[in-house]
Amino acid sequence: MNDLYYVLDASAFINGFEPKSQFNFTVPEITEEVKDLKSKILLNQAIEEGKIIIKEPNQEFVDELDKIISQSGDDLRLSYADKKLLALALELLNDKDTSIKVLTDDYSMQNVLRILDIPYDSIITEGIKGVYNWVKTCEGCKNEFDADYPFDDCEICGSKVFKRRIKTY
Ligand SMILES: [Zn+2]
């Protein structure tokens, strides 16, 4: 059996990806996109434990990627960090003993990954817990209530209250 290598976008860290194997890769610029303290601590810990490997892609694969995305028109929608991460995925895939999966919630990235025929998942569908919470919001005055607010109408203005998901990091 081949090892599965994960290539991680910033959204993976922000949404609480917990590395289980030793084969998790990202590029330096991605770690700089992780701003919130809790995600940063988890990320640094994973790096110290050797569970996340920070790697620069070879120029060869950066060039190859540039060629592909300039043809597909995705060039302008991707950040410098995104491009390097995709180049790293190409490089790892080029090693024939490697299976890889890219974790990203970015639609432009996912679009390019489809073109490159590289497997990917969004963090949410990967089933990582603790990402979303429910709240109830009044459609009239926009007041927010806890998920267990027991009524269908707003106690302030009487408008309808609906349930929605919010990001909790
Ligand atoms: Zn209201």
Tab-separated table of C-alpha atoms in Angstrom, residues 60-144:
chain	number	residue	atom	x	y	z
A	60	GLU	CA	10.342	22.967	-12.741
A	61	PHE	CA	6.844	22.341	-11.339
A	62	VAL	CA	6.140	26.021	-10.717
A	63	ASP	CA	6.828	26.601	-14.421
A	64	GLU	CA	4.687	23.643	-15.458
A	65	LEU	CA	1.797	24.912	-13.344
A	66	ASP	CA	2.137	28.456	-14.733
A	67	LYS	CA	1.796	27.084	-18.239
A	68	ILE	CA	-1.364	25.140	-17.375
A	69	ILE	CA	-3.163	27.907	-15.500
A	70	SER	CA	-2.339	30.595	-18.047
A	71	GLN	CA	-4.177	28.426	-20.580
A	72	SER	CA	-7.167	27.714	-18.333
A	73	GLY	CA	-7.554	31.349	-17.245
A	74	ASP	CA	-7.219	30.533	-13.542
A	75	ASP	CA	-3.965	32.457	-13.321
A	76	LEU	CA	-5.502	35.676	-11.995
A	77	ARG	CA	-7.749	34.009	-9.447
A	78	LEU	CA	-4.953	32.268	-7.565
A	79	SER	CA	-2.663	33.777	-4.956
A	80	TYR	CA	1.090	33.259	-5.005
A	81	ALA	CA	0.715	30.821	-2.099
A	82	ASP	CA	-2.024	28.894	-3.938
A	83	LYS	CA	0.182	28.519	-7.001
A	84	LYS	CA	3.116	27.240	-4.984
A	85	LEU	CA	0.898	24.756	-3.212
A	86	LEU	CA	-0.430	23.444	-6.525
A	87	ALA	CA	3.131	23.185	-7.857
A	88	LEU	CA	4.070	21.175	-4.770
A	89	ALA	CA	1.111	18.841	-5.399
A	90	LEU	CA	2.333	18.341	-8.983
A	91	GLU	CA	5.813	17.599	-7.720
A	92	LEU	CA	4.675	15.041	-5.132
A	93	LEU	CA	2.417	13.394	-7.695
A	94	ASN	CA	5.358	13.113	-10.050
A	95	ASP	CA	6.884	10.636	-7.599
A	96	LYS	CA	5.201	7.480	-8.841
A	97	ASP	CA	4.983	5.760	-5.465
A	98	THR	CA	2.925	8.565	-4.015
A	99	SER	CA	-0.818	8.992	-3.755
A	100	ILE	CA	-1.816	12.488	-2.842
A	101	LYS	CA	-4.888	14.390	-1.881
A	102	VAL	CA	-5.122	18.166	-1.668
A	103	LEU	CA	-7.309	19.619	1.067
A	104	THR	CA	-8.713	23.012	0.126
A	105	ASP	CA	-11.975	24.934	0.347
A	106	ASP	CA	-10.913	27.366	-2.384
A	107	TYR	CA	-13.001	26.964	-5.553
A	108	SER	CA	-10.323	28.295	-7.883
A	109	MET	CA	-7.865	25.780	-6.467
A	110	GLN	CA	-10.392	22.984	-6.851
A	111	ASN	CA	-10.987	24.010	-10.448
A	112	VAL	CA	-7.275	23.772	-11.267
A	113	LEU	CA	-6.987	20.457	-9.403
A	114	ARG	CA	-9.732	19.060	-11.645
A	115	ILE	CA	-7.760	20.186	-14.704
A	116	LEU	CA	-4.584	18.624	-13.290
A	117	ASP	CA	-6.476	15.433	-12.418
A	118	ILE	CA	-5.235	15.605	-8.818
A	119	PRO	CA	-7.594	14.250	-6.126
A	120	TYR	CA	-8.860	16.812	-3.629
A	121	ASP	CA	-11.388	17.297	-0.891
A	122	SER	CA	-12.779	20.300	0.864
A	123	ILE	CA	-12.131	20.349	4.593
A	124	ILE	CA	-15.831	20.292	5.328
A	125	THR	CA	-16.574	17.106	3.368
A	126	GLU	CA	-13.508	15.457	4.876
A	127	GLY	CA	-15.634	15.430	8.014
A	128	ILE	CA	-13.504	17.434	10.373
A	129	LYS	CA	-15.471	18.335	13.421
A	130	GLY	CA	-15.974	21.587	15.236
A	131	VAL	CA	-16.016	23.824	12.214
A	132	TYR	CA	-19.574	25.104	12.231
A	133	ASN	CA	-22.112	25.993	14.855
A	134	TRP	CA	-25.774	26.804	14.544
A	135	VAL	CA	-27.347	30.107	15.535
A	136	LYS	CA	-30.809	31.503	15.058
A	137	THR	CA	-31.117	34.864	13.337
A	138	CYS	CA	-34.114	37.172	13.104
A	139	GLU	CA	-34.882	38.071	9.486
A	140	GLY	CA	-36.319	41.388	10.651
A	141	CYS	CA	-33.924	42.992	13.140
A	142	LYS	CA	-31.032	40.526	12.490
A	143	ASN	CA	-30.705	39.840	16.190
A	144	GLU	CA	-28.885	36.576	16.903
